[in-house]
Amino acid sequence: MPWHVRIHRIKTAFPIDIADGGFAISLEEKIIKYNPKDIMRTNSSLIANFPWGVSGVVNELDGGQCELVKAYPNTNLIDPVTLIPTLKKNLSAGEHILIHSFIGDVSNASRREAHLKNKPVVKYDGNRVMITSEGETIQIE
């Protein structure tokens, strides 16, 4: 916790578009809207680190695009307007392995920063996925 690693094996006979969404986070808190500078982007990740919480996606393999999807109002039970970190990708016909890590946390800011620094290490060698977190490693064939 609060990281969540998803592994998908997709076999498709035709090209498809996929979207893997993370944890919704409020667009605003107590009438304060988020500041775009609170969104950290790299080629393979998007982290929304707002004063009231953090939510993000990391693409552990190549390809795809990370973006914040604005949900329709009142589609979330807790917050009226939310953003959802989402990884979108076009897949050609064939078999694909997708590995995405997601974070979602609303604890105090110093704890959230520690969570961001302690992201699980994910490795894929073509046959198995190895996930290391807090000194423990699991393997998935």
Short mmCIF file of N, CA, C and O in Angstrom, two decimals, residues 24-141:
data_model
loop_
_atom_site.label_atom_id
_atom_site.label_comp_id
_atom_site.label_asym_id
_atom_site.label_seq_id
_atom_site.Cartn_x
_atom_site.Cartn_y
_atom_site.Cartn_z
N ALA A 24 -9.28 7.73 -8.68
CA ALA A 24 -9.81 9.08 -8.87
C ALA A 24 -9.34 9.98 -7.73
O ALA A 24 -9.23 9.56 -6.58
N ILE A 25 -9.04 11.22 -8.06
CA ILE A 25 -8.65 12.22 -7.07
C ILE A 25 -9.47 13.48 -7.33
O ILE A 25 -9.74 13.84 -8.48
N SER A 26 -9.86 14.13 -6.25
CA SER A 26 -10.68 15.33 -6.37
C SER A 26 -9.95 16.43 -7.15
O SER A 26 -8.75 16.65 -6.96
N LEU A 27 -10.70 17.10 -8.00
CA LEU A 27 -10.18 18.23 -8.77
C LEU A 27 -9.91 19.43 -7.86
O LEU A 27 -9.05 20.25 -8.14
N GLU A 28 -10.64 19.51 -6.77
CA GLU A 28 -10.47 20.63 -5.84
C GLU A 28 -10.81 20.18 -4.43
O GLU A 28 -11.45 19.15 -4.22
N GLU A 29 -10.37 20.95 -3.46
CA GLU A 29 -10.63 20.67 -2.06
C GLU A 29 -10.94 21.99 -1.38
O GLU A 29 -10.13 22.93 -1.43
N LYS A 30 -12.12 22.08 -0.76
CA LYS A 30 -12.53 23.30 -0.06
C LYS A 30 -12.36 24.52 -0.95
O LYS A 30 -11.71 25.49 -0.59
N ILE A 31 -12.91 24.45 -2.14
CA ILE A 31 -12.92 25.47 -3.20
C ILE A 31 -11.52 25.87 -3.70
O ILE A 31 -11.37 26.84 -4.41
N ILE A 32 -10.49 25.12 -3.36
CA ILE A 32 -9.15 25.37 -3.89
C ILE A 32 -8.92 24.37 -5.02
O ILE A 32 -8.94 23.17 -4.80
N LYS A 33 -8.73 24.89 -6.24
CA LYS A 33 -8.45 24.01 -7.38
C LYS A 33 -6.99 23.60 -7.38
O LYS A 33 -6.15 24.30 -6.83
N TYR A 34 -6.72 22.48 -7.99
CA TYR A 34 -5.33 22.03 -8.09
C TYR A 34 -4.52 22.99 -8.95
O TYR A 34 -5.06 23.71 -9.78
N ASN A 35 -3.23 23.00 -8.73
CA ASN A 35 -2.32 23.81 -9.51
C ASN A 35 -1.61 22.88 -10.51
O ASN A 35 -1.09 21.85 -10.11
N PRO A 36 -1.59 23.23 -11.80
CA PRO A 36 -0.94 22.35 -12.77
C PRO A 36 0.51 22.02 -12.43
O PRO A 36 1.02 20.98 -12.83
N LYS A 37 1.19 22.87 -11.64
CA LYS A 37 2.57 22.55 -11.25
C LYS A 37 2.64 21.36 -10.30
O LYS A 37 3.70 20.78 -10.09
N ASP A 38 1.49 20.96 -9.74
CA ASP A 38 1.44 19.79 -8.85
C ASP A 38 1.36 18.48 -9.63
O ASP A 38 1.25 17.41 -9.03
N ILE A 39 1.41 18.55 -10.95
CA ILE A 39 1.37 17.34 -11.78
C ILE A 39 2.77 17.08 -12.32
O ILE A 39 3.36 17.92 -13.01
N MET A 40 3.32 15.92 -11.95
CA MET A 40 4.66 15.53 -12.39
C MET A 40 4.52 14.56 -13.55
O MET A 40 3.84 13.54 -13.41
N ARG A 41 5.17 14.87 -14.65
CA ARG A 41 5.10 14.03 -15.85
C ARG A 41 6.50 13.61 -16.28
O ARG A 41 7.43 14.40 -16.22
N THR A 42 6.59 12.37 -16.75
CA THR A 42 7.77 11.90 -17.47
C THR A 42 7.23 11.20 -18.72
O THR A 42 6.01 11.16 -18.93
N ASN A 43 8.11 10.60 -19.51
CA ASN A 43 7.65 9.86 -20.70
C ASN A 43 6.80 8.66 -20.32
O ASN A 43 5.99 8.20 -21.12
N SER A 44 6.99 8.13 -19.11
CA SER A 44 6.29 6.90 -18.73
C SER A 44 5.44 7.03 -17.48
O SER A 44 4.96 6.03 -16.95
N SER A 45 5.23 8.26 -16.99
CA SER A 45 4.44 8.39 -15.75
C SER A 45 3.72 9.73 -15.68
O SER A 45 4.07 10.69 -16.36
N LEU A 46 2.72 9.74 -14.82
CA LEU A 46 1.99 10.96 -14.48
C LEU A 46 1.57 10.83 -13.02
O LEU A 46 0.89 9.86 -12.65
N ILE A 47 2.01 11.77 -12.18
CA ILE A 47 1.67 11.77 -10.76
C ILE A 47 1.01 13.09 -10.44
O ILE A 47 1.61 14.16 -10.64
N ALA A 48 -0.23 13.06 -9.94
CA ALA A 48 -0.93 14.25 -9.48
C ALA A 48 -0.75 14.31 -7.96
O ALA A 48 -1.37 13.55 -7.22
N ASN A 49 0.17 15.17 -7.51
CA ASN A 49 0.51 15.28 -6.09
C ASN A 49 -0.07 16.59 -5.56
O ASN A 49 0.61 17.59 -5.48
N PHE A 50 -1.36 16.54 -5.22
CA PHE A 50 -2.08 17.72 -4.76
C PHE A 50 -1.96 17.85 -3.24
O PHE A 50 -1.64 16.86 -2.56
N PRO A 51 -2.23 19.02 -2.68
CA PRO A 51 -2.15 19.17 -1.21
C PRO A 51 -3.07 18.20 -0.45
O PRO A 51 -2.79 17.83 0.68
N TRP A 52 -4.15 17.74 -1.08
CA TRP A 52 -5.11 16.87 -0.39
C TRP A 52 -4.94 15.39 -0.73
O TRP A 52 -5.67 14.55 -0.23
N GLY A 53 -4.00 15.05 -1.61
CA GLY A 53 -3.80 13.64 -1.94
C GLY A 53 -2.94 13.45 -3.17
O GLY A 53 -2.59 14.41 -3.86
N VAL A 54 -2.60 12.20 -3.42
CA VAL A 54 -1.78 11.87 -4.58
C VAL A 54 -2.43 10.72 -5.33
O VAL A 54 -3.00 9.81 -4.73
N SER A 55 -2.36 10.78 -6.65
CA SER A 55 -2.84 9.69 -7.50
C SER A 55 -1.99 9.72 -8.76
O SER A 55 -1.68 10.78 -9.29
N GLY A 56 -1.59 8.53 -9.21
CA GLY A 56 -0.73 8.53 -10.39
C GLY A 56 -0.63 7.17 -11.05
O GLY A 56 -1.08 6.15 -10.51
N VAL A 57 -0.01 7.18 -12.22
CA VAL A 57 0.20 5.98 -13.02
C VAL A 57 1.63 5.97 -13.52
O VAL A 57 2.18 7.02 -13.87
N VAL A 58 2.24 4.77 -13.52
CA VAL A 58 3.57 4.57 -14.09
C VAL A 58 3.48 3.40 -15.06
O VAL A 58 3.02 2.32 -14.69
N ASN A 59 3.90 3.62 -16.29
CA ASN A 59 3.96 2.55 -17.28
C ASN A 59 5.31 1.86 -17.12
O ASN A 59 6.35 2.45 -17.35
N GLU A 60 5.29 0.61 -16.71
CA GLU A 60 6.53 -0.12 -16.42
C GLU A 60 7.21 -0.64 -17.69
O GLU A 60 8.38 -1.01 -17.63
N LEU A 61 6.51 -0.68 -18.81
CA LEU A 61 7.08 -1.10 -20.08
C LEU A 61 6.96 0.05 -21.08
O LEU A 61 6.49 1.13 -20.74
N ASP A 62 7.37 -0.18 -22.30
CA ASP A 62 7.40 0.90 -23.30
C ASP A 62 6.02 1.20 -23.87
O ASP A 62 5.15 0.34 -23.91
N GLY A 63 5.89 2.42 -24.36
CA GLY A 63 4.73 2.81 -25.14
C GLY A 63 3.56 3.30 -24.31
O GLY A 63 3.52 3.15 -23.10
N GLY A 64 2.65 3.92 -24.98
CA GLY A 64 1.46 4.45 -24.32
C GLY A 64 1.63 5.89 -23.91
O GLY A 64 2.72 6.46 -23.99
N GLN A 65 0.53 6.46 -23.48
CA GLN A 65 0.52 7.86 -23.07
C GLN A 65 -0.24 7.99 -21.76
O GLN A 65 -1.37 7.49 -21.63
N CYS A 66 0.36 8.66 -20.78
CA CYS A 66 -0.29 8.89 -19.49
C CYS A 66 -1.00 10.24 -19.53
O CYS A 66 -0.44 11.23 -20.00
N GLU A 67 -2.23 10.26 -19.06
CA GLU A 67 -2.97 11.52 -19.01
C GLU A 67 -3.95 11.52 -17.84
O GLU A 67 -4.30 10.47 -17.31
N LEU A 68 -4.37 12.72 -17.47
CA LEU A 68 -5.41 12.88 -16.46
C LEU A 68 -6.75 13.01 -17.17
O LEU A 68 -6.95 13.94 -17.95
N VAL A 69 -7.63 12.07 -16.93
CA VAL A 69 -8.96 12.10 -17.54
C VAL A 69 -9.91 12.76 -16.55
O VAL A 69 -10.01 12.35 -15.39
N LYS A 70 -10.59 13.80 -17.01
CA LYS A 70 -11.57 14.47 -16.15
C LYS A 70 -12.88 13.68 -16.24
O LYS A 70 -13.47 13.55 -17.32
N ALA A 71 -13.32 13.15 -15.11
CA ALA A 71 -14.56 12.37 -15.07
C ALA A 71 -15.76 13.31 -15.14
O ALA A 71 -15.68 14.49 -14.77
N TYR A 72 -16.88 12.78 -15.61
CA TYR A 72 -18.12 13.57 -15.60
C TYR A 72 -18.50 13.91 -14.17
O TYR A 72 -18.26 13.12 -13.25
N PRO A 73 -19.09 15.09 -13.95
CA PRO A 73 -19.49 15.46 -12.59
C PRO A 73 -20.42 14.41 -11.97
O PRO A 73 -21.24 13.79 -12.65
N ASN A 74 -20.23 14.19 -10.69
CA ASN A 74 -21.06 13.30 -9.86
C ASN A 74 -21.00 11.83 -10.27
O ASN A 74 -21.91 11.07 -10.01
N THR A 75 -19.90 11.42 -10.91
CA THR A 75 -19.71 9.99 -11.18
C THR A 75 -18.91 9.33 -10.07
O THR A 75 -18.75 8.12 -10.06
N ASN A 76 -18.41 10.11 -9.13
CA ASN A 76 -17.68 9.60 -7.97
C ASN A 76 -18.55 9.76 -6.74
O ASN A 76 -19.22 10.78 -6.58
N LEU A 77 -18.57 8.77 -5.87
CA LEU A 77 -19.43 8.82 -4.69
C LEU A 77 -18.95 9.79 -3.62
O LEU A 77 -19.73 10.22 -2.78
N ILE A 78 -17.66 10.14 -3.63
CA ILE A 78 -17.11 10.98 -2.57
C ILE A 78 -16.94 12.43 -3.02
O ILE A 78 -17.29 13.35 -2.31
N ASP A 79 -16.39 12.63 -4.21
CA ASP A 79 -16.09 13.97 -4.70
C ASP A 79 -16.89 14.28 -5.96
O ASP A 79 -17.02 13.41 -6.83
N PRO A 80 -17.40 15.53 -6.08
CA PRO A 80 -18.26 15.84 -7.23
C PRO A 80 -17.53 15.87 -8.57
O PRO A 80 -18.09 15.53 -9.59
N VAL A 81 -16.25 16.29 -8.58
CA VAL A 81 -15.49 16.34 -9.83
C VAL A 81 -14.11 15.75 -9.56
O VAL A 81 -13.41 16.18 -8.65
N THR A 82 -13.74 14.75 -10.37
CA THR A 82 -12.47 14.08 -10.14
C THR A 82 -11.64 13.97 -11.42
O THR A 82 -12.16 14.12 -12.52
N LEU A 83 -10.37 13.70 -11.21
CA LEU A 83 -9.44 13.40 -12.28
C LEU A 83 -8.96 11.97 -12.09
O LEU A 83 -8.78 11.52 -10.95
N ILE A 84 -8.74 11.25 -13.18
CA ILE A 84 -8.32 9.85 -13.09
C ILE A 84 -7.04 9.68 -13.91
O ILE A 84 -7.07 9.79 -15.14
N PRO A 85 -5.90 9.41 -13.24
CA PRO A 85 -4.69 9.11 -14.00
C PRO A 85 -4.91 7.85 -14.84
O PRO A 85 -5.34 6.82 -14.32
N THR A 86 -4.65 7.95 -16.13
CA THR A 86 -4.98 6.87 -17.05
C THR A 86 -3.84 6.67 -18.04
O THR A 86 -3.25 7.64 -18.52
N LEU A 87 -3.56 5.40 -18.33
CA LEU A 87 -2.59 5.08 -19.37
C LEU A 87 -3.38 4.61 -20.59
O LEU A 87 -4.19 3.70 -20.48
N LYS A 88 -3.13 5.26 -21.72
CA LYS A 88 -3.79 4.89 -22.97
C LYS A 88 -2.74 4.37 -23.94
O LYS A 88 -1.61 4.89 -23.98
N LYS A 89 -3.13 3.37 -24.72
CA LYS A 89 -2.18 2.76 -25.65
C LYS A 89 -2.93 2.11 -26.80
O LYS A 89 -4.03 1.60 -26.61
N ASN A 90 -2.33 2.14 -27.98
CA ASN A 90 -2.84 1.42 -29.14
C ASN A 90 -2.08 0.10 -29.23
O ASN A 90 -0.86 0.09 -29.20
N LEU A 91 -2.82 -1.01 -29.35
CA LEU A 91 -2.21 -2.32 -29.45
C LEU A 91 -2.50 -2.90 -30.83
O LEU A 91 -3.63 -2.87 -31.30
N SER A 92 -1.47 -3.43 -31.46
CA SER A 92 -1.64 -4.11 -32.74
C SER A 92 -2.18 -5.51 -32.48
O SER A 92 -2.21 -5.98 -31.34
N ALA A 93 -2.59 -6.19 -33.53
CA ALA A 93 -3.02 -7.59 -33.39
C ALA A 93 -1.86 -8.40 -32.84
O ALA A 93 -0.70 -8.16 -33.16
N GLY A 94 -2.18 -9.34 -31.95
CA GLY A 94 -1.13 -10.18 -31.36
C GLY A 94 -1.28 -10.26 -29.86
O GLY A 94 -2.32 -9.94 -29.29
N GLU A 95 -0.20 -10.68 -29.21
CA GLU A 95 -0.19 -10.83 -27.75
C GLU A 95 0.69 -9.74 -27.14
O GLU A 95 1.77 -9.45 -27.64
N HIS A 96 0.19 -9.16 -26.05
CA HIS A 96 0.89 -8.05 -25.40
C HIS A 96 0.90 -8.26 -23.90
O HIS A 96 -0.07 -8.75 -23.32
N ILE A 97 2.00 -7.86 -23.27
CA ILE A 97 2.10 -7.81 -21.82
C ILE A 97 2.13 -6.34 -21.43
O ILE A 97 2.94 -5.56 -21.96
N LEU A 98 1.25 -5.94 -20.53
CA LEU A 98 1.19 -4.57 -20.04
C LEU A 98 1.40 -4.62 -18.52
O LEU A 98 0.80 -5.44 -17.83
N ILE A 99 2.25 -3.74 -18.02
CA ILE A 99 2.47 -3.67 -16.58
C ILE A 99 2.41 -2.20 -16.19
O ILE A 99 3.20 -1.37 -16.69
N HIS A 100 1.47 -1.87 -15.31
CA HIS A 100 1.26 -0.50 -14.87
C HIS A 100 1.23 -0.47 -13.35
O HIS A 100 0.63 -1.34 -12.72
N SER A 101 1.85 0.54 -12.77
CA SER A 101 1.78 0.76 -11.33
C SER A 101 0.94 2.00 -11.07
O SER A 101 1.06 3.00 -11.78
N PHE A 102 0.10 1.92 -10.04
CA PHE A 102 -0.77 3.03 -9.68
C PHE A 102 -0.57 3.36 -8.20
O PHE A 102 -0.37 2.46 -7.38
N ILE A 103 -0.66 4.63 -7.88
CA ILE A 103 -0.63 5.07 -6.49
C ILE A 103 -1.89 5.87 -6.22
O ILE A 103 -2.39 6.60 -7.09
N GLY A 104 -2.43 5.72 -5.02
CA GLY A 104 -3.57 6.51 -4.56
C GLY A 104 -3.47 6.63 -3.06
O GLY A 104 -3.45 5.62 -2.35
N ASP A 105 -3.36 7.86 -2.56
CA ASP A 105 -3.18 8.05 -1.12
C ASP A 105 -3.65 9.44 -0.72
O ASP A 105 -3.42 10.41 -1.43
N VAL A 106 -4.30 9.52 0.42
CA VAL A 106 -4.77 10.80 0.94
C VAL A 106 -4.22 11.07 2.35
O VAL A 106 -4.77 11.86 3.09
N SER A 107 -3.10 10.43 2.72
CA SER A 107 -2.50 10.67 4.03
C SER A 107 -1.78 12.03 4.02
O SER A 107 -1.76 12.73 3.01
N ASN A 108 -1.14 12.37 5.14
CA ASN A 108 -0.48 13.68 5.22
C ASN A 108 0.66 13.77 4.19
O ASN A 108 1.16 12.77 3.68
N ALA A 109 1.07 15.01 3.90
CA ALA A 109 2.01 15.26 2.80
C ALA A 109 3.35 14.54 2.98
O ALA A 109 3.89 13.99 2.02
N SER A 110 3.90 14.51 4.20
CA SER A 110 5.20 13.87 4.38
C SER A 110 5.10 12.36 4.16
O SER A 110 6.01 11.75 3.59
N ARG A 111 4.01 11.76 4.57
CA ARG A 111 3.83 10.33 4.34
C ARG A 111 3.66 10.04 2.85
O ARG A 111 4.19 9.07 2.33
N ARG A 112 2.91 10.90 2.14
CA ARG A 112 2.75 10.72 0.70
C ARG A 112 4.09 10.81 -0.01
O ARG A 112 4.36 10.04 -0.92
N GLU A 113 4.94 11.75 0.40
CA GLU A 113 6.26 11.88 -0.22
C GLU A 113 7.07 10.61 -0.01
O GLU A 113 7.76 10.14 -0.91
N ALA A 114 6.98 10.01 1.18
CA ALA A 114 7.68 8.75 1.45
C ALA A 114 7.14 7.64 0.55
O ALA A 114 7.92 6.83 0.01
N HIS A 115 5.82 7.60 0.36
CA HIS A 115 5.23 6.59 -0.52
C HIS A 115 5.73 6.76 -1.96
O HIS A 115 6.01 5.78 -2.64
N LEU A 116 5.84 7.99 -2.43
CA LEU A 116 6.31 8.24 -3.79
C LEU A 116 7.75 7.76 -3.96
O LEU A 116 8.12 7.22 -5.00
N LYS A 117 8.57 7.94 -2.93
CA LYS A 117 9.98 7.52 -3.00
C LYS A 117 10.12 6.01 -2.89
O LYS A 117 11.15 5.47 -3.30
N ASN A 118 9.15 5.32 -2.34
CA ASN A 118 9.23 3.88 -2.13
C ASN A 118 8.36 3.09 -3.11
O ASN A 118 7.77 2.09 -2.74
N LYS A 119 8.34 3.54 -4.35
CA LYS A 119 7.58 2.81 -5.37
C LYS A 119 8.16 1.41 -5.55
O LYS A 119 9.38 1.25 -5.53
N PRO A 120 7.32 0.41 -5.72
CA PRO A 120 7.83 -0.94 -5.98
C PRO A 120 8.70 -0.95 -7.25
O PRO A 120 8.42 -0.23 -8.21
N VAL A 121 9.74 -1.77 -7.23
CA VAL A 121 10.59 -1.95 -8.40
C VAL A 121 10.02 -3.11 -9.20
O VAL A 121 9.82 -4.20 -8.66
N VAL A 122 9.73 -2.85 -10.46
CA VAL A 122 9.11 -3.86 -11.33
C VAL A 122 10.07 -4.18 -12.47
O VAL A 122 10.55 -3.28 -13.15
N LYS A 123 10.34 -5.48 -12.65
CA LYS A 123 11.20 -5.93 -13.74
C LYS A 123 10.49 -7.05 -14.50
O LYS A 123 9.82 -7.88 -13.90
N TYR A 124 10.67 -7.03 -15.82
CA TYR A 124 10.09 -8.06 -16.67
C TYR A 124 11.18 -8.57 -17.60
O TYR A 124 11.81 -7.78 -18.31
N ASP A 125 11.43 -9.88 -17.59
CA ASP A 125 12.50 -10.45 -18.41
C ASP A 125 11.99 -11.19 -19.64
O ASP A 125 12.73 -11.91 -20.28
N GLY A 126 10.73 -11.04 -19.96
CA GLY A 126 10.14 -11.75 -21.10
C GLY A 126 9.42 -13.02 -20.71
O GLY A 126 8.59 -13.52 -21.45
N ASN A 127 9.74 -13.55 -19.53
CA ASN A 127 9.09 -14.77 -19.03
C ASN A 127 8.40 -14.57 -17.69
O ASN A 127 7.43 -15.25 -17.39
N ARG A 128 8.93 -13.69 -16.89
CA ARG A 128 8.35 -13.49 -15.56
C ARG A 128 8.47 -12.02 -15.15
O ARG A 128 9.36 -11.30 -15.60
N VAL A 129 7.55 -11.64 -14.26
CA VAL A 129 7.54 -10.30 -13.68
C VAL A 129 8.04 -10.44 -12.25
O VAL A 129 7.58 -11.32 -11.51
N MET A 130 8.99 -9.59 -11.88
CA MET A 130 9.49 -9.56 -10.51
C MET A 130 9.16 -8.20 -9.90
O MET A 130 9.50 -7.16 -10.48
N ILE A 131 8.47 -8.22 -8.77
CA ILE A 131 8.07 -7.00 -8.09
C ILE A 131 8.72 -7.00 -6.73
O ILE A 131 8.52 -7.92 -5.93
N THR A 132 9.53 -5.96 -6.44
CA THR A 132 10.21 -5.84 -5.15
C THR A 132 9.66 -4.61 -4.43
O THR A 132 9.64 -3.51 -4.99
N SER A 133 9.20 -4.83 -3.22
CA SER A 133 8.66 -3.76 -2.40
C SER A 133 9.00 -4.04 -0.94
O SER A 133 8.78 -5.16 -0.46
N GLU A 134 9.54 -3.04 -0.28
CA GLU A 134 9.90 -3.14 1.14
C GLU A 134 10.76 -4.38 1.42
O GLU A 134 10.55 -5.10 2.39
N GLY A 135 11.72 -4.64 0.52
CA GLY A 135 12.65 -5.73 0.72
C GLY A 135 12.14 -7.12 0.36
O GLY A 135 12.87 -8.10 0.46
N GLU A 136 10.91 -7.22 -0.06
CA GLU A 136 10.34 -8.51 -0.43
C GLU A 136 10.10 -8.55 -1.93
O GLU A 136 9.60 -7.59 -2.51
N THR A 137 10.46 -9.68 -2.56
CA THR A 137 10.27 -9.85 -3.99
C THR A 137 9.31 -10.99 -4.27
O THR A 137 9.40 -12.05 -3.65
N ILE A 138 8.38 -10.72 -5.19
CA ILE A 138 7.50 -11.80 -5.67
C ILE A 138 7.74 -11.96 -7.16
O ILE A 138 8.09 -11.00 -7.85
N GLN A 139 7.57 -13.18 -7.64
CA GLN A 139 7.71 -13.50 -9.06
C GLN A 139 6.39 -14.02 -9.60
O GLN A 139 5.74 -14.82 -8.95
N ILE A 140 6.06 -13.57 -10.80
CA ILE A 140 4.87 -14.05 -11.47
C ILE A 140 5.29 -14.54 -12.84
O ILE A 140 5.90 -13.79 -13.61
N GLU A 141 5.06 -15.82 -13.11
CA GLU A 141 5.46 -16.42 -14.39
C GLU A 141 4.54 -15.94 -15.48
O GLU A 141 3.37 -15.77 -15.30
#
